[in-house]
PDB file of C-alpha atoms in Angstrom:
ATOM      1  CA  MET A 201      -0.031  -0.021   0.010  1.00 46.00           C
ATOM      2  CA  ILE A 202       2.809   2.442   0.859  1.00 41.00           C
ATOM      3  CA  LYS A 203       4.649   1.701  -2.385  1.00 44.00           C
ATOM      4  CA  ILE A 204       1.397   2.422  -4.312  1.00 39.00           C
ATOM      5  CA  PHE A 205       0.904   5.708  -2.389  1.00 34.00           C
ATOM      6  CA  PHE A 206       4.396   6.876  -3.242  1.00 35.00           C
ATOM      7  CA  LYS A 207       3.971   5.953  -6.887  1.00 41.00           C
ATOM      8  CA  TYR A 208       0.723   7.959  -6.922  1.00 40.00           C
ATOM      9  CA  LEU A 209       2.473  10.891  -5.161  1.00 34.00           C
ATOM     10  CA  ALA A 210       5.323  10.844  -7.710  1.00 41.00           C
ATOM     11  CA  VAL A 211       2.809  10.943 -10.619  1.00 37.00           C
ATOM     12  CA  VAL A 212       0.996  13.897  -9.091  1.00 35.00           C
ATOM     13  CA  LEU A 213       4.298  15.783  -8.498  1.00 35.00           C
ATOM     14  CA  ILE A 214       5.372  15.275 -12.107  1.00 37.00           C
ATOM     15  CA  PHE A 215       2.019  16.535 -13.286  1.00 36.00           C
ATOM     16  CA  VAL A 216       2.241  19.652 -11.094  1.00 34.00           C
ATOM     17  CA  ILE A 217       5.790  20.324 -12.375  1.00 33.00           C
ATOM     18  CA  LEU A 218       4.674  20.014 -16.026  1.00 36.00           C
ATOM     19  CA  ILE A 219       1.765  22.462 -15.464  1.00 33.00           C
ATOM     20  CA  SER A 220       4.092  24.908 -13.723  1.00 39.00           C
ATOM     21  CA  SER A 221       6.579  24.642 -16.500  1.00 41.00           C
ATOM     22  CA  CYS A 222       3.930  25.298 -19.150  1.00 41.00           C
ATOM     23  CA  SER A 223       2.557  28.329 -17.370  1.00 37.00           C
ATOM     24  CA  ASN A 224       6.016  29.889 -16.851  1.00 43.00           C
ATOM     25  CA  SER A 225       6.881  29.464 -20.516  1.00 38.00           C
ATOM     26  CA  ALA A 226       3.696  31.148 -21.802  1.00 40.00           C
ATOM     27  CA  PRO A 227       4.510  33.538 -24.636  1.00 40.00           C
ATOM     28  CA  SER A 228       4.684  37.276 -23.777  1.00 44.00           C
ATOM     29  CA  ASN A 229       2.797  39.935 -25.722  1.00 51.00           C
ATOM     30  CA  GLU A 230       5.769  42.324 -25.422  1.00 56.00           C
ATOM     31  CA  LYS A 231       7.773  42.872 -28.579  1.00 53.00           C
ATOM     32  CA  PRO A 232      11.497  41.987 -28.272  1.00 56.00           C
ATOM     33  CA  LYS A 233      13.902  44.938 -28.186  1.00 63.00           C
ATOM     34  CA  GLN A 234      15.416  44.197 -31.577  1.00 69.00           C
ATOM     35  CA  ASN A 235      14.783  45.072 -35.200  1.00 77.00           C
ATOM     36  CA  TYR A 236      12.887  42.652 -37.516  1.00 79.00           C
ATOM     37  CA  LEU A 237      10.479  42.466 -40.391  1.00 81.00           C
ATOM     38  CA  GLU A 238       7.256  40.505 -39.858  1.00 81.00           C
ATOM     39  CA  GLN A 239       5.485  39.067 -42.866  1.00 75.00           C
ATOM     40  CA  THR A 240       2.051  40.311 -41.846  1.00 78.00           C
ATOM     41  CA  ASN A 241       0.589  40.911 -45.330  1.00 79.00           C
ATOM     42  CA  VAL A 242      -1.485  43.841 -43.990  1.00 84.00           C
ATOM     43  CA  ASP A 243      -4.008  45.469 -46.217  1.00 86.00           C
ATOM     44  CA  TYR A 244      -3.562  49.282 -45.789  1.00 84.00           C
ATOM     45  CA  LYS A 245      -5.310  51.753 -48.028  1.00 82.00           C
ATOM     46  CA  GLY A 246      -5.731  49.194 -50.714  1.00 82.00           C
ATOM     47  CA  LYS A 247      -2.093  48.005 -50.777  1.00 85.00           C
ATOM     48  CA  ARG A 248      -0.176  45.148 -49.130  1.00 89.00           C
ATOM     49  CA  TYR A 249       2.394  45.855 -46.422  1.00 91.00           C
ATOM     50  CA  ASN A 250       4.602  44.069 -43.924  1.00 89.00           C
ATOM     51  CA  PHE A 251       5.332  45.371 -40.465  1.00 88.00           C
ATOM     52  CA  PHE A 252       8.832  46.522 -39.483  1.00 90.00           C
ATOM     53  CA  PHE A 253       9.410  46.606 -35.755  1.00 88.00           C
ATOM     54  CA  ASN A 254      12.325  48.641 -34.461  1.00 87.00           C
ATOM     55  CA  GLY A 255      12.660  47.570 -30.830  1.00 83.00           C
ATOM     56  CA  VAL A 256      15.937  49.491 -30.396  1.00 82.00           C
ATOM     57  CA  GLU A 257      14.591  52.917 -31.535  1.00 85.00           C
ATOM     58  CA  GLY A 258      11.085  52.183 -30.287  1.00 87.00           C
ATOM     59  CA  TYR A 259       8.774  52.305 -33.305  1.00 91.00           C
ATOM     60  CA  GLU A 260       6.860  50.351 -35.908  1.00 92.00           C
ATOM     61  CA  VAL A 261       6.140  51.158 -39.502  1.00 94.00           C
ATOM     62  CA  LEU A 262       4.595  49.518 -42.508  1.00 93.00           C
ATOM     63  CA  VAL A 263       6.856  48.521 -45.433  1.00 93.00           C
ATOM     64  CA  PRO A 264       5.325  48.023 -48.901  1.00 93.00           C
ATOM     65  CA  GLN A 265       5.596  44.407 -49.991  1.00 90.00           C
ATOM     66  CA  ASN A 266       7.058  45.410 -53.351  1.00 90.00           C
ATOM     67  CA  TRP A 267       9.727  47.599 -51.688  1.00 93.00           C
ATOM     68  CA  LEU A 268      13.058  46.609 -50.100  1.00 92.00           C
ATOM     69  CA  HIS A 269      14.436  47.608 -46.775  1.00 91.00           C
ATOM     70  CA  LYS A 270      17.827  47.670 -44.915  1.00 89.00           C
ATOM     71  CA  ASN A 271      19.275  48.815 -41.606  1.00 79.00           C
ATOM     72  CA  ASN A 272      22.382  50.956 -41.742  1.00 67.00           C
ATOM     73  CA  LYS A 273      24.784  51.836 -38.870  1.00 59.00           C
ATOM     74  CA  ASN A 274      23.836  55.513 -38.937  1.00 53.00           C
ATOM     75  CA  THR A 275      20.251  55.158 -40.298  1.00 59.00           C
ATOM     76  CA  ALA A 276      17.670  53.355 -38.332  1.00 74.00           C
ATOM     77  CA  LEU A 277      15.786  52.181 -41.430  1.00 90.00           C
ATOM     78  CA  THR A 278      15.881  52.719 -45.249  1.00 92.00           C
ATOM     79  CA  ILE A 279      12.905  51.647 -47.371  1.00 94.00           C
ATOM     80  CA  TYR A 280      13.477  51.795 -51.116  1.00 94.00           C
ATOM     81  CA  THR A 281      11.956  50.801 -54.393  1.00 94.00           C
ATOM     82  CA  LYS A 282      13.063  47.662 -56.359  1.00 88.00           C
ATOM     83  CA  LYS A 283      14.655  48.378 -59.707  1.00 84.00           C
ATOM     84  CA  ASN A 284      15.610  45.990 -62.493  1.00 77.00           C
ATOM     85  CA  ASN A 285      18.089  48.470 -64.040  1.00 80.00           C
ATOM     86  CA  ASP A 286      20.966  49.874 -61.944  1.00 73.00           C
ATOM     87  CA  ALA A 287      20.725  53.117 -63.867  1.00 74.00           C
ATOM     88  CA  ASP A 288      17.157  53.765 -62.655  1.00 84.00           C
ATOM     89  CA  PHE A 289      16.531  56.290 -59.903  1.00 90.00           C
ATOM     90  CA  VAL A 290      15.786  54.550 -56.621  1.00 93.00           C
ATOM     91  CA  GLU A 291      13.019  56.221 -54.526  1.00 95.00           C
ATOM     92  CA  SER A 292      13.648  55.895 -50.780  1.00 96.00           C
ATOM     93  CA  LEU A 293      12.335  56.730 -47.387  1.00 97.00           C
ATOM     94  CA  ASP A 294      14.747  56.996 -44.453  1.00 94.00           C
ATOM     95  CA  ILE A 295      13.836  56.923 -40.724  1.00 94.00           C
ATOM     96  CA  ILE A 296      16.360  58.140 -38.137  1.00 91.00           C
ATOM     97  CA  SER A 297      16.056  59.176 -34.530  1.00 87.00           C
ATOM     98  CA  HIS A 298      17.648  62.077 -32.648  1.00 81.00           C
ATOM     99  CA  GLN A 299      17.912  62.220 -28.944  1.00 70.00           C
ATOM    100  CA  ALA A 300      16.545  65.650 -28.246  1.00 53.00           C
ATOM    101  CA  ALA A 301      17.397  67.675 -25.164  1.00 48.00           C
ATOM    102  CA  PHE A 302      13.969  67.339 -23.567  1.00 46.00           C
ATOM    103  CA  THR A 303      13.436  68.470 -19.983  1.00 44.00           C
ATOM    104  CA  GLN A 304      12.844  66.201 -17.071  1.00 43.00           C
ATOM    105  CA  ASN A 305       9.912  66.538 -14.542  1.00 46.00           C
ATOM    106  CA  ASN A 306      10.417  66.329 -10.732  1.00 45.00           C
ATOM    107  CA  SER A 307       9.893  62.581 -10.700  1.00 48.00           C
ATOM    108  CA  GLY A 308      12.692  62.076 -13.099  1.00 45.00           C
ATOM    109  CA  GLY A 309      10.576  61.142 -16.103  1.00 45.00           C
ATOM    110  CA  ILE A 310      11.006  62.745 -19.484  1.00 44.00           C
ATOM    111  CA  LYS A 311       8.230  65.109 -20.595  1.00 49.00           C
ATOM    112  CA  THR A 312       7.894  66.412 -24.092  1.00 51.00           C
ATOM    113  CA  ASN A 313       8.741  70.000 -24.586  1.00 56.00           C
ATOM    114  CA  ASN A 314       7.024  71.654 -27.479  1.00 61.00           C
ATOM    115  CA  ALA A 315       9.489  74.557 -27.467  1.00 61.00           C
ATOM    116  CA  ASP A 316      12.448  72.172 -27.771  1.00 83.00           C
ATOM    117  CA  PHE A 317      10.643  70.373 -30.651  1.00 88.00           C
ATOM    118  CA  ASN A 318       9.907  73.527 -32.583  1.00 89.00           C
ATOM    119  CA  ASN A 319      13.442  74.913 -31.969  1.00 89.00           C
ATOM    120  CA  PHE A 320      14.906  71.623 -33.262  1.00 89.00           C
ATOM    121  CA  TYR A 321      12.752  71.731 -36.352  1.00 92.00           C
ATOM    122  CA  ALA A 322      13.585  75.372 -37.121  1.00 92.00           C
ATOM    123  CA  SER A 323      17.350  74.828 -36.521  1.00 90.00           C
ATOM    124  CA  HIS A 324      17.362  71.671 -38.697  1.00 89.00           C
ATOM    125  CA  LEU A 325      15.486  73.442 -41.460  1.00 91.00           C
ATOM    126  CA  ASN A 326      17.774  76.395 -41.335  1.00 91.00           C
ATOM    127  CA  ASP A 327      20.883  74.128 -41.570  1.00 89.00           C
ATOM    128  CA  LEU A 328      19.361  72.355 -44.542  1.00 88.00           C
ATOM    129  CA  THR A 329      18.515  75.525 -46.538  1.00 88.00           C
ATOM    130  CA  GLU A 330      21.139  77.967 -45.505  1.00 86.00           C
ATOM    131  CA  ASN A 331      24.229  76.530 -47.300  1.00 72.00           C
ATOM    132  CA  SER A 332      22.616  74.287 -49.990  1.00 81.00           C
ATOM    133  CA  ASN A 333      20.369  74.441 -52.981  1.00 88.00           C
ATOM    134  CA  LEU A 334      17.461  73.128 -51.004  1.00 92.00           C
ATOM    135  CA  ASN A 335      14.356  75.256 -51.198  1.00 93.00           C
ATOM    136  CA  ILE A 336      11.101  75.068 -49.231  1.00 94.00           C
ATOM    137  CA  VAL A 337       7.904  74.283 -51.319  1.00 96.00           C
ATOM    138  CA  ALA A 338       5.459  73.944 -48.441  1.00 96.00           C
ATOM    139  CA  GLU A 339       5.359  73.101 -44.720  1.00 96.00           C
ATOM    140  CA  GLY A 340       2.839  72.468 -41.970  1.00 96.00           C
ATOM    141  CA  LYS A 341       1.813  70.698 -38.733  1.00 96.00           C
ATOM    142  CA  GLU A 342       0.052  67.392 -38.243  1.00 95.00           C
ATOM    143  CA  LEU A 343      -0.721  64.668 -35.761  1.00 95.00           C
ATOM    144  CA  ILE A 344       0.756  61.217 -36.757  1.00 95.00           C
ATOM    145  CA  ASN A 345      -0.989  58.590 -34.648  1.00 95.00           C
ATOM    146  CA  LYS A 346      -1.499  61.070 -31.852  1.00 92.00           C
ATOM    147  CA  ASN A 347       2.080  62.298 -31.887  1.00 93.00           C
ATOM    148  CA  VAL A 348       2.945  65.886 -32.770  1.00 92.00           C
ATOM    149  CA  SER A 349       4.707  66.307 -36.033  1.00 95.00           C
ATOM    150  CA  ARG A 350       5.837  68.989 -38.426  1.00 96.00           C
ATOM    151  CA  TRP A 351       6.498  68.422 -42.150  1.00 97.00           C
ATOM    152  CA  VAL A 352       8.271  70.207 -44.951  1.00 97.00           C
ATOM    153  CA  LEU A 353       8.410  69.643 -48.653  1.00 97.00           C
ATOM    154  CA  LEU A 354      11.731  70.613 -50.171  1.00 96.00           C
ATOM    155  CA  LYS A 355      13.084  70.732 -53.774  1.00 95.00           C
ATOM    156  CA  THR A 356      16.637  70.483 -54.936  1.00 94.00           C
ATOM    157  CA  SER A 357      18.763  69.192 -57.781  1.00 90.00           C
ATOM    158  CA  ASN A 358      21.595  66.687 -57.766  1.00 84.00           C
ATOM    159  CA  GLN A 359      23.757  66.286 -60.869  1.00 83.00           C
ATOM    160  CA  GLY A 360      21.064  67.777 -62.996  1.00 84.00           C
ATOM    161  CA  GLU A 361      18.318  65.658 -61.536  1.00 90.00           C
ATOM    162  CA  LYS A 362      15.399  67.692 -59.964  1.00 94.00           C
ATOM    163  CA  LEU A 363      14.303  66.067 -56.730  1.00 96.00           C
ATOM    164  CA  HIS A 364      11.609  66.406 -54.060  1.00 97.00           C
ATOM    165  CA  LEU A 365      12.157  65.608 -50.392  1.00 97.00           C
ATOM    166  CA  LEU A 366       9.224  65.099 -48.076  1.00 97.00           C
ATOM    167  CA  LYS A 367      10.423  65.325 -44.441  1.00 97.00           C
ATOM    168  CA  TYR A 368       8.348  64.660 -41.273  1.00 97.00           C
ATOM    169  CA  PHE A 369       9.595  65.380 -37.804  1.00 96.00           C
ATOM    170  CA  VAL A 370       7.760  63.306 -35.157  1.00 95.00           C
ATOM    171  CA  GLU A 371       7.980  64.092 -31.486  1.00 91.00           C
ATOM    172  CA  GLY A 372       8.580  61.151 -29.111  1.00 87.00           C
ATOM    173  CA  LYS A 373       9.028  60.858 -25.365  1.00 81.00           C
ATOM    174  CA  LYS A 374      12.802  60.305 -25.619  1.00 74.00           C
ATOM    175  CA  GLY A 375      13.639  62.261 -28.851  1.00 84.00           C
ATOM    176  CA  ILE A 376      12.622  63.188 -32.397  1.00 91.00           C
ATOM    177  CA  TYR A 377      12.201  60.901 -35.348  1.00 94.00           C
ATOM    178  CA  ILE A 378      12.960  62.226 -38.887  1.00 94.00           C
ATOM    179  CA  LEU A 379      11.313  60.500 -41.865  1.00 96.00           C
ATOM    180  CA  THR A 380      12.550  61.586 -45.276  1.00 96.00           C
ATOM    181  CA  GLY A 381      11.126  60.439 -48.617  1.00 97.00           C
ATOM    182  CA  THR A 382      13.068  61.278 -51.781  1.00 97.00           C
ATOM    183  CA  CYS A 383      12.062  60.938 -55.381  1.00 96.00           C
ATOM    184  CA  LYS A 384      12.281  62.752 -58.718  1.00 96.00           C
ATOM    185  CA  GLU A 385      10.275  65.987 -58.933  1.00 96.00           C
ATOM    186  CA  THR A 386       8.420  64.580 -62.009  1.00 95.00           C
ATOM    187  CA  ASP A 387       7.467  61.413 -60.011  1.00 95.00           C
ATOM    188  CA  TYR A 388       6.305  63.095 -56.871  1.00 97.00           C
ATOM    189  CA  THR A 389       2.588  62.805 -57.767  1.00 96.00           C
ATOM    190  CA  VAL A 390       3.180  58.987 -57.795  1.00 95.00           C
ATOM    191  CA  TYR A 391       5.562  58.540 -54.819  1.00 96.00           C
ATOM    192  CA  GLY A 392       4.472  61.463 -52.594  1.00 96.00           C
ATOM    193  CA  PRO A 393       1.200  59.719 -51.635  1.00 95.00           C
ATOM    194  CA  GLN A 394       3.109  56.444 -51.111  1.00 95.00           C
ATOM    195  CA  PHE A 395       5.598  58.229 -48.839  1.00 97.00           C
ATOM    196  CA  TYR A 396       2.658  59.705 -46.879  1.00 96.00           C
ATOM    197  CA  ASP A 397       0.966  56.258 -46.470  1.00 95.00           C
ATOM    198  CA  ILE A 398       4.173  54.844 -44.985  1.00 96.00           C
ATOM    199  CA  ILE A 399       4.669  57.871 -42.728  1.00 97.00           C
ATOM    200  CA  SER A 400       1.078  57.816 -41.565  1.00 96.00           C
ATOM    201  CA  SER A 401       1.526  54.247 -40.396  1.00 95.00           C
ATOM    202  CA  PHE A 402       4.451  55.267 -38.157  1.00 96.00           C
ATOM    203  CA  LYS A 403       3.753  54.460 -34.456  1.00 94.00           C
ATOM    204  CA  LEU A 404       5.809  54.684 -31.280  1.00 93.00           C
ATOM    205  CA  LEU A 405       6.085  51.501 -29.197  1.00 87.00           C
TER     206      LEU A 405
END
């Protein structure tokens, strides 16, 4: 009888351990702090996209399925069109982050400072246009997924090629994100809306 009891107890203990192990290894809903592309095949505004998660810089954005992407050392993300001919112009959208000098509140947490954000935008724009052939076409303010942003459309020329640059500055809790789409001036009616669709999908994690 005692042997049977201990055998029964052993079986119960094993069962309890297995349940505990399964519960401890349950998957977490938190995104890992790393960068990766997830083949989500999302339908967004009539086109198909995949999600790119940047756990290091703290954002997610949609990447068109027929576009390519890469991570550079000094650029958080570059999304660009696929070309069959190396001589063809490659349209691209870059996303970089800048650690802004935001002020801290009494509890030590970072609070967004609109003055800092506007000063950064004005200074950055001045640096771009002061000593270059970049000219402002239009600019404005907008909310991107509830985050304050400012945008500017610039025109320039490079080796005889007239270009348009659409830049968005998005305010985050720890800094500012700069999203820049570049294409030929003559193709802006095609790629400008595509840039905006990508930019409007930008969300902070």
